[in-house]
C-alpha positions as semicolon CSV with decimal commas, in nm:
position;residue;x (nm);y (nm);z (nm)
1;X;-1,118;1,390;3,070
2;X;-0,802;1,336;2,944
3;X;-0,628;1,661;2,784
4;X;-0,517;1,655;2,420
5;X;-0,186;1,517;2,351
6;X;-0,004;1,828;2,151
7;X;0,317;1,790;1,959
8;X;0,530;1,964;2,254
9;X;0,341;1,740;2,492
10;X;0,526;1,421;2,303
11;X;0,862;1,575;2,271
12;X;0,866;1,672;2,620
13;X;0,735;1,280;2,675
14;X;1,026;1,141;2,466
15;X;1,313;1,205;2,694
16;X;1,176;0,925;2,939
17;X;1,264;0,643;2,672
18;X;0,991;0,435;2,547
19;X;0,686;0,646;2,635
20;X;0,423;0,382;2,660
21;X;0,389;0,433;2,998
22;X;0,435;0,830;2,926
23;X;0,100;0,770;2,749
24;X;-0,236;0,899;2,885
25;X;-0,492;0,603;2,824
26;X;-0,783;0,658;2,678
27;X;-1,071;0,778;2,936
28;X;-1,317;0,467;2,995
29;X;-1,620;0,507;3,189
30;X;-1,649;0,289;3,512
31;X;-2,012;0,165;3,370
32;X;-1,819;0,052;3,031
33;X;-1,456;-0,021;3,169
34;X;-1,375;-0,414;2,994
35;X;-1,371;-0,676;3,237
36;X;-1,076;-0,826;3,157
37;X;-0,750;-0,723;3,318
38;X;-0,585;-0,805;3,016
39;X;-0,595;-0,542;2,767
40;X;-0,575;-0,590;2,355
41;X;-0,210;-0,367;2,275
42;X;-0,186;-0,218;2,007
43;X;0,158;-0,134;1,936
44;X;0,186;0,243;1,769
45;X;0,581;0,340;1,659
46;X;0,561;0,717;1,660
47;X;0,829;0,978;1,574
48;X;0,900;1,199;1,895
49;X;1,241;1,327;1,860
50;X;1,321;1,303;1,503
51;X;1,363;1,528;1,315
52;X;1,126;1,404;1,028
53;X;0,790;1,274;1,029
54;X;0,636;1,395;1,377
55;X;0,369;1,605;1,222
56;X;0,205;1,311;1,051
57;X;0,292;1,089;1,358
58;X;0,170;1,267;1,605
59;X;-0,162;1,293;1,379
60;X;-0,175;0,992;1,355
61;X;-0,133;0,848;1,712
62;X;-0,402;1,118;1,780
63;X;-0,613;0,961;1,541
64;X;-0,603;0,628;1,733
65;X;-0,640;0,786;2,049
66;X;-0,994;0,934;1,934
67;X;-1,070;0,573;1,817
68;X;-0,958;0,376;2,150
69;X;-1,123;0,634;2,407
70;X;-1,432;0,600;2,149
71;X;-1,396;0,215;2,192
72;X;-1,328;0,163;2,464
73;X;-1,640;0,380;2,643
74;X;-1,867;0,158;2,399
75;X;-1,693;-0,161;2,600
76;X;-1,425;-0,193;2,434
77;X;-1,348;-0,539;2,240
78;X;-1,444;-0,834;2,322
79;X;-1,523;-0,744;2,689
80;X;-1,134;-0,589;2,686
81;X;-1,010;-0,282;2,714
82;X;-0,777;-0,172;2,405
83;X;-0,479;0,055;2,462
84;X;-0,226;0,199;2,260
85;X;0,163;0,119;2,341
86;X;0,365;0,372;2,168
87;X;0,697;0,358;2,148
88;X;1,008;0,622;1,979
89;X;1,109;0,539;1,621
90;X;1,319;0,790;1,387
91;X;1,085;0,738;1,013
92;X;1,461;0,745;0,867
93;X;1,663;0,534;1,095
94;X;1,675;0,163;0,996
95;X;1,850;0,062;1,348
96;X;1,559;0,243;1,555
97;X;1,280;0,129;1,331
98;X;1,415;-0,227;1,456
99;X;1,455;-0,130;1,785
100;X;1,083;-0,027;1,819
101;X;0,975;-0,352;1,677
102;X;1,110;-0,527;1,886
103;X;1,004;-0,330;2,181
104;X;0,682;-0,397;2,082
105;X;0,721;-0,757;2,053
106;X;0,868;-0,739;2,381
107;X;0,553;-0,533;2,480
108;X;0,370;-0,895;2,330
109;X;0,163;-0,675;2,129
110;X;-0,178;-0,817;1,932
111;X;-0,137;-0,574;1,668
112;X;0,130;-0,280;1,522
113;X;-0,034;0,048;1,355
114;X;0,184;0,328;1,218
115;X;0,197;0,624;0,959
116;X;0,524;0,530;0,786
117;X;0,921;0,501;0,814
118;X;1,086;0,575;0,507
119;X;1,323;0,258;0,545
120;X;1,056;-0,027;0,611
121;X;1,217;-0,336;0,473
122;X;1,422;-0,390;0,817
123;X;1,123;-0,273;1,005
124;X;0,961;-0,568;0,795
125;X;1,230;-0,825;0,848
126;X;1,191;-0,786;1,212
127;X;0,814;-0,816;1,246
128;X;0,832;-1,057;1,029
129;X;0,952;-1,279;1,322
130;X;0,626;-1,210;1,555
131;X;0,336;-1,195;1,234
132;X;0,145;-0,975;1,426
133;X;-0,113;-0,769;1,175
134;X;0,069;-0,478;1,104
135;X;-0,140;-0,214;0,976
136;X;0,079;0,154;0,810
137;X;0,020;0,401;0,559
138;X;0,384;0,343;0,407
139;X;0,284;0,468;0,029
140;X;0,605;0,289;-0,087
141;X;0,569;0,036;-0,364
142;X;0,894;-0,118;-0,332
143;X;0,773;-0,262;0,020
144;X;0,442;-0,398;-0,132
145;X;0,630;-0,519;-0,416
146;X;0,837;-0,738;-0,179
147;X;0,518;-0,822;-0,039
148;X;0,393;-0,930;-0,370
149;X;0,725;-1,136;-0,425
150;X;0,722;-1,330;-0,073
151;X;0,368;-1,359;0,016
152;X;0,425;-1,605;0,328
153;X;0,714;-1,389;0,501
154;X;0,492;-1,065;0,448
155;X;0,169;-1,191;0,524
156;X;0,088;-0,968;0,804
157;X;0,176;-0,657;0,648
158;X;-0,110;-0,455;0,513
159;X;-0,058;-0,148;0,334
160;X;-0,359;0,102;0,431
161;X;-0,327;0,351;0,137
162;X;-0,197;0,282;-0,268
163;X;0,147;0,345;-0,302
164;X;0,315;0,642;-0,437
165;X;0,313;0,584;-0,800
166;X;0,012;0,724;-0,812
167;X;0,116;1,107;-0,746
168;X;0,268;1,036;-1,068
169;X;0,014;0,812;-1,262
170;X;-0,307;1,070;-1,160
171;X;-0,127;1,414;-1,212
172;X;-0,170;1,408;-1,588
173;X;-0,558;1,350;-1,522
174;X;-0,609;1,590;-1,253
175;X;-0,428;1,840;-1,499
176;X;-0,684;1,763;-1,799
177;X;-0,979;1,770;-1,589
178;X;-0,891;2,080;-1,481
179;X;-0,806;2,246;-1,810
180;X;-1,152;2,064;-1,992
181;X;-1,370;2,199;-1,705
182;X;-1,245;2,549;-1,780
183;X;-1,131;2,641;-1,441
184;X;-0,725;2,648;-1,575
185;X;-0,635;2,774;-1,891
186;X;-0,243;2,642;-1,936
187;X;-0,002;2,862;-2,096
188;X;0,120;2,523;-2,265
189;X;0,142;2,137;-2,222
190;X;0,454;2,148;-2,009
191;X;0,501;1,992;-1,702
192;X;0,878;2,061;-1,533
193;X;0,931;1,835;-1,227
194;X;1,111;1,979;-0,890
195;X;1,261;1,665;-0,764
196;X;1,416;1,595;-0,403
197;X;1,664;1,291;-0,367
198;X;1,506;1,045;-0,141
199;X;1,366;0,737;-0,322
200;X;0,992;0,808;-0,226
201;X;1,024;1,134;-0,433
202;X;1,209;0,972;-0,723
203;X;1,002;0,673;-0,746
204;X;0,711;0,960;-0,784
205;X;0,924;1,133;-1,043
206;X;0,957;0,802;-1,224
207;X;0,561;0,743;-1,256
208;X;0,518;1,071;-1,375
209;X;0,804;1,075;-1,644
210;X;0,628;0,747;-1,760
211;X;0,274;0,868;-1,735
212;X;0,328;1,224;-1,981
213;X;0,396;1,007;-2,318
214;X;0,062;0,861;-2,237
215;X;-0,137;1,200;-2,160
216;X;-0,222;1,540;-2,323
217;X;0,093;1,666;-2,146
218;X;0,452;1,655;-2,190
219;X;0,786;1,669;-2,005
220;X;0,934;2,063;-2,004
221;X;1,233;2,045;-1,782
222;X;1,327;1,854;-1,460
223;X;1,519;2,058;-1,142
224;X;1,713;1,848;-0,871
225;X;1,674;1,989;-0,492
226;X;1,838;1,815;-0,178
227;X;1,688;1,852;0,153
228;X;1,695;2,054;0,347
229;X;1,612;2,348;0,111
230;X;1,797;2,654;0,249
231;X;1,675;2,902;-0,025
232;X;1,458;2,886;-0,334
233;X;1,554;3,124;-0,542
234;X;1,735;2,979;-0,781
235;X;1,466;2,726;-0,809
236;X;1,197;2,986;-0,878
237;X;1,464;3,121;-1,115
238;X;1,445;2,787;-1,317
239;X;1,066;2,754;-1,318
240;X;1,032;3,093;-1,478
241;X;1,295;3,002;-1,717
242;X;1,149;2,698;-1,814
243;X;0,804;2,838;-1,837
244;X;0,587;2,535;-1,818
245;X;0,211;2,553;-1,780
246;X;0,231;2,309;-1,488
247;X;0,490;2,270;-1,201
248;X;0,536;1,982;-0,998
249;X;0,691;2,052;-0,664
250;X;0,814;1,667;-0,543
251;X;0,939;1,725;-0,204
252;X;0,810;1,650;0,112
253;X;0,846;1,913;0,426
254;X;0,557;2,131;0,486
255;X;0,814;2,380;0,670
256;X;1,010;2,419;0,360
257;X;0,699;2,429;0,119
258;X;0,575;2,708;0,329
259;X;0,899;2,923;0,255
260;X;0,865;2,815;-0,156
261;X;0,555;2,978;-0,109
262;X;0,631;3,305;0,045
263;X;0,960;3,298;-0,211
264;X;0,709;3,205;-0,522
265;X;0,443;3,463;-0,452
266;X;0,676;3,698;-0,444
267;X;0,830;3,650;-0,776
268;X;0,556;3,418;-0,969
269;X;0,541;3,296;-1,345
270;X;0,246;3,374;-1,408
271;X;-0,031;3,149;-1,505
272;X;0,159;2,854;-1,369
273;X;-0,032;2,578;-1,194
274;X;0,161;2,495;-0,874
275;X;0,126;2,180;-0,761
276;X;0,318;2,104;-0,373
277;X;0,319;1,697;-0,320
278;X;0,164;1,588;-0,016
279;X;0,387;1,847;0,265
280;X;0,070;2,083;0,272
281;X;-0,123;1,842;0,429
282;X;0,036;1,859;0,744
283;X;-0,081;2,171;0,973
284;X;0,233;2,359;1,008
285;X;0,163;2,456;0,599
286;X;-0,090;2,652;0,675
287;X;0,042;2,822;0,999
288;X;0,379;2,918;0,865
289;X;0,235;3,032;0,534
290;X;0,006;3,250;0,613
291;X;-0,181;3,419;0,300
292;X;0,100;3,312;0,043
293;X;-0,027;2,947;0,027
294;X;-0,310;3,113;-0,137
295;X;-0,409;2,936;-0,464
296;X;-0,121;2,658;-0,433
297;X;-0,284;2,251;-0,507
298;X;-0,208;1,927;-0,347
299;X;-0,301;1,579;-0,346
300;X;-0,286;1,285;-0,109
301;X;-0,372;0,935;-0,188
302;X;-0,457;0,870;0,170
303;X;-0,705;1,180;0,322
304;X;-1,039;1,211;0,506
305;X;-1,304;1,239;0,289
306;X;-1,554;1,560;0,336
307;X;-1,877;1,294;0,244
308;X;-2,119;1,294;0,592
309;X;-1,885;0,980;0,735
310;X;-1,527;1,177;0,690
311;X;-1,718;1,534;0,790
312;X;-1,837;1,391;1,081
313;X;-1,521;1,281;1,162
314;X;-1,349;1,571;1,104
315;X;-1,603;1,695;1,371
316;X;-1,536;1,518;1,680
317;X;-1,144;1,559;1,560
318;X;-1,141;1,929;1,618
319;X;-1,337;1,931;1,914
320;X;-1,072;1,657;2,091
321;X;-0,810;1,797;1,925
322;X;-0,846;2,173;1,888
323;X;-0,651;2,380;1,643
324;X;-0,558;2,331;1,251
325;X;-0,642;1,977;1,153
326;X;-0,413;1,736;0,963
327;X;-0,635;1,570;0,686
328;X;-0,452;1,246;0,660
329;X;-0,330;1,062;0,934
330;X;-0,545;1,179;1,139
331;X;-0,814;0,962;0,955
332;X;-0,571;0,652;0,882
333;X;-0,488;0,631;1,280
334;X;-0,912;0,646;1,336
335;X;-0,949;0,389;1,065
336;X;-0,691;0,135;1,123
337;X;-0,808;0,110;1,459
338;X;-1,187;0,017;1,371
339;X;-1,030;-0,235;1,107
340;X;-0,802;-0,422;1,405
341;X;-1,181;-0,404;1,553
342;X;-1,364;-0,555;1,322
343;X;-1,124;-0,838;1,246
344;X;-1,056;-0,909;1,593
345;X;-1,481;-0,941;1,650
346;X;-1,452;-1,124;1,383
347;X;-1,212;-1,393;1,442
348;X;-1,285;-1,384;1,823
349;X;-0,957;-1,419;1,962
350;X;-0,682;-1,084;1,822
351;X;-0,409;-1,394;1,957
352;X;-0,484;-1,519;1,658
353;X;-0,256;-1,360;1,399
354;X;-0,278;-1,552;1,112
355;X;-0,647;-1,564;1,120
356;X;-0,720;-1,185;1,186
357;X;-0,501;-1,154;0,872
358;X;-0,631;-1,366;0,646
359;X;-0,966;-1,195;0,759
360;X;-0,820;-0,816;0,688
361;X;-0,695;-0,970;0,344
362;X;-1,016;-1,099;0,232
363;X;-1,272;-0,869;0,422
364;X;-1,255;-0,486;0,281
365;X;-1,306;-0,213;0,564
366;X;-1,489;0,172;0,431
367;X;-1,338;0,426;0,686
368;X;-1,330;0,818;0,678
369;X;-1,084;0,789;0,468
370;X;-1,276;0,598;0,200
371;X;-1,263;0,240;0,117
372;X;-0,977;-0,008;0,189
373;X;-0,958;-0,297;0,014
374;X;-0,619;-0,492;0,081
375;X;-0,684;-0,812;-0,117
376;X;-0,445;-0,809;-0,405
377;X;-0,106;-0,919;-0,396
378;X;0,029;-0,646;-0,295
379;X;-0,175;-0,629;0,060
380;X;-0,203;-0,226;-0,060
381;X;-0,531;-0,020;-0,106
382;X;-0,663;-0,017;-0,416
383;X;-0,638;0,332;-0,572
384;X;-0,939;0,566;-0,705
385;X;-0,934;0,704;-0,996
386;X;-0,791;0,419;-1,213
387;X;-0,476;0,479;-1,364
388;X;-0,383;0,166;-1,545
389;X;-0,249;0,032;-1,220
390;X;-0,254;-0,328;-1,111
391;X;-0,515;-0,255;-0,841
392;X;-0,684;0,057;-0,947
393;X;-1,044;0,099;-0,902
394;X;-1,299;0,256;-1,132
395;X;-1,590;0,296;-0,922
396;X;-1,514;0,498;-0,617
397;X;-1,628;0,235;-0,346
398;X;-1,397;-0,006;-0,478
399;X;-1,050;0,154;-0,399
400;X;-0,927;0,453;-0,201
401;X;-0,921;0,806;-0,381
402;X;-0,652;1,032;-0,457
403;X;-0,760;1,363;-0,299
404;X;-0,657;1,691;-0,461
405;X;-0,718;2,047;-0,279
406;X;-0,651;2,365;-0,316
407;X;-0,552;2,649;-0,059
408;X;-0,886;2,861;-0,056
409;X;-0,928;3,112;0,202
410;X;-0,662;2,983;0,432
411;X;-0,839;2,636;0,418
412;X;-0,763;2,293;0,255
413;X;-1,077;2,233;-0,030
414;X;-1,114;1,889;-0,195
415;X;-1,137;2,039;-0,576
416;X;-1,083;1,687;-0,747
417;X;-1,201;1,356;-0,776
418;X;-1,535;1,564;-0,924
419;X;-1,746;1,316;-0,676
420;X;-1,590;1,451;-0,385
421;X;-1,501;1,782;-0,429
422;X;-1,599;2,092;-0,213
423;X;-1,557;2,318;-0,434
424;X;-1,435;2,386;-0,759
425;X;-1,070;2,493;-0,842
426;X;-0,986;2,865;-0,835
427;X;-0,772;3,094;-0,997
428;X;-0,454;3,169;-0,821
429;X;-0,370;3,501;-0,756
430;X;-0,051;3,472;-0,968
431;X;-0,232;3,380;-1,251
């Protein structure tokens, strides 16, 4: 059985160059090895020696690993085997984002899966060229928007979670729910915003800023941060001055939330709700905080549900991949396998690009993750709870939802949509 791939396993991997090779394949049982001696690629870009993004990457080319060996010990597709070819790409370098591409066009790939790069418009231009179905969870509008804007050029690109607006748009709601259900009583209607630099964080500022007017809420203050974060105590100094009932933190590395925690518990305003965006989600959170993360919320628009389909899931994840489980790309890696799957079943023939798009366009796919639906013109998942988006969905199997936890117990508890949650929200220790 092969052993599980950890995160020092890839580094160590990365020096050798494009690590396809590097790669253990997915274990395939002689009885249900695929005939063919042509195996369906599926080309995975995944951060190895960068110095952002390898947490989510490596969850999720562990994700897809836990789909092919699944796969491929059921027969695999189409009487083929499917393997992953995963190649070195930097999430913030334009040059090696095209530079994987086209290794993987080289590679003659039938399909491309990844978590994100945080410059995809040349990754775009350049796959653009081979129209393979590229499947990512990019959560960037102002790809999908181009999308939207040049439907033939982008036609293969398929974003598998809503955009990032949404941490904006949904905040406001997850705050009222919260406060009408009793479990948070806010010391007012202010919200102050902690904002990093990078566009992703900004366009999230944005939505936010637009969405207050709207709500029961207002803006209090807004506090500019650049990564990296050395120290946050002047930060924490500002948030107390400010005094807002709610707190946005809009950054995006788990190591450095982990230290605003430790820093914050320390020296709390109390009665604050203190919301971290997205960087808790990724497993070093939890190990570098320790007890401090106690209490602390976050959301993702793309996680694994806790229903029976993402709980069983999350099952078989820990026991091939032991130790503190990522709850988001873990599931978009399983789930954007199936979906390459299904269409390729479907269409009979994954050469076929245009066809196995035009079948992920018009044919929705319910994963672990809940339920992606990809045909708007945008090619991005619709988003649960409605917001006044576009594409948002009001029933919950008709768009993807927004999961908020909070940090009980040293765990990660779905506390919001109210038809998913695990448990309700808690009072911080702080407050």
């Amino acid at each position: 059985m092969t052993k599980p791939l950890t995160r020092r396993t890839v580094l160590n991997l990365a020096s050798t160059g494009v690590a396809a090779a590097a790669f253990p394949a997915p274990f395939v049982p002689a009885s249900t090895r695929a005939a063919s001696a042509d195996p369906i690629q599926i080309g995975v870009p995944t951060a190895q020696t960068a110095q952002a993004g390898v947490a989510d990457h490596q969850d999720y080319l562990n994700g897809t690993t836990l789909a092919l060996e699944e796969i491929n010990a059921a027969g695999g597709v189409l009487g083929r085997e499917l393997k992953a070819v995963a190649v070195d790409v930097d999430p913030l370098s334009p040059e090696s984002g095209q530079v994987a591409i086209n290794k993987l066009i080289d590679a003659k790939v039938h399909a491309m899966s990844c978590a994100f790069v945080f410059t995809p418009v040349p990754v775009a231009e350049v796959s653009a060229r081979y129209k393979a179905p590229f499947l990512w969870g990019l959560t960037q509008r102002n790809m999908t928007d181009l999308v939207a804007k040049d439907r033939d050029k982008y036609s293969h690109i398929f974003q598998t979670d809503p955009s990032e607006v949404h941490y904006g748009y949904t905040f406001p709601l997850f705050l009222k729910a919260m406060r009408d259900q009793g479990a948070w009583k806010p010391l007012n209607n202010g919200v102050h915003i902690v904002q990093e630099q990078i566009a992703y964080n900004q366009t999230i500022s944005k939505a936010l800023q637009a969405a207050l007017p709207k709500s029961d809420f207002k803006l209090a203050g807004i506090t500019d941060i650049q990564y990296p974060v050395q120290d946050w105590g002047s930060v924490i100094q500002e948030i107390k001055k400010i005094g807002a009932g709610a707190v946005m933190i809009d950054h995006w590395v788990a190591a450095e939330y982990a230290a605003f925690v430790k820093q914050y518990s320390a020296d709390p305003l109390k009665g604050a709700l203190v919301y971290l965006q997205y960087g808790p989600s990724q497993p070093e959170f939890l190990e570098l905080s320790g007890p401090a993360a106690e209490g602390f919320v976050w959301s993702t628009v793309l996680g694994v549900y806790a229903d029976e389909k993402g709980s069983a899931f999350r099952a078989k994840y820990k026991k091939r991949f032991p130790g503190i489980m990522g709850l988001c790309y873990t599931g978009s890696g399983y789930d954007a396998t199936y979906y390459l799957k299904a269409a390729w079943e479907a269409v009979g023939d994954p050469a076929k690009f245009q066809e196995v798009c035009d079948w992920i366009r018009k044919t929705p796919y319910r994963g672990v993750c809940g339920y992606m639906s990809m045909n708007n013109p945008y090619q991005e998942c619709a988003h649960y709870p409605d917001t006044g988006d576009a594409i948002g969905a009001r029933d919950l199997e008709q768009g993807m939802a927004q999961l908020y936890f909070q940090v009980q117990n040293n765990d990660h508890k779905i506390v919001y949509p109210d038809v998913l949650k695990e448990s309700a929200l808690r009072k911080a220790p702080w407050w």
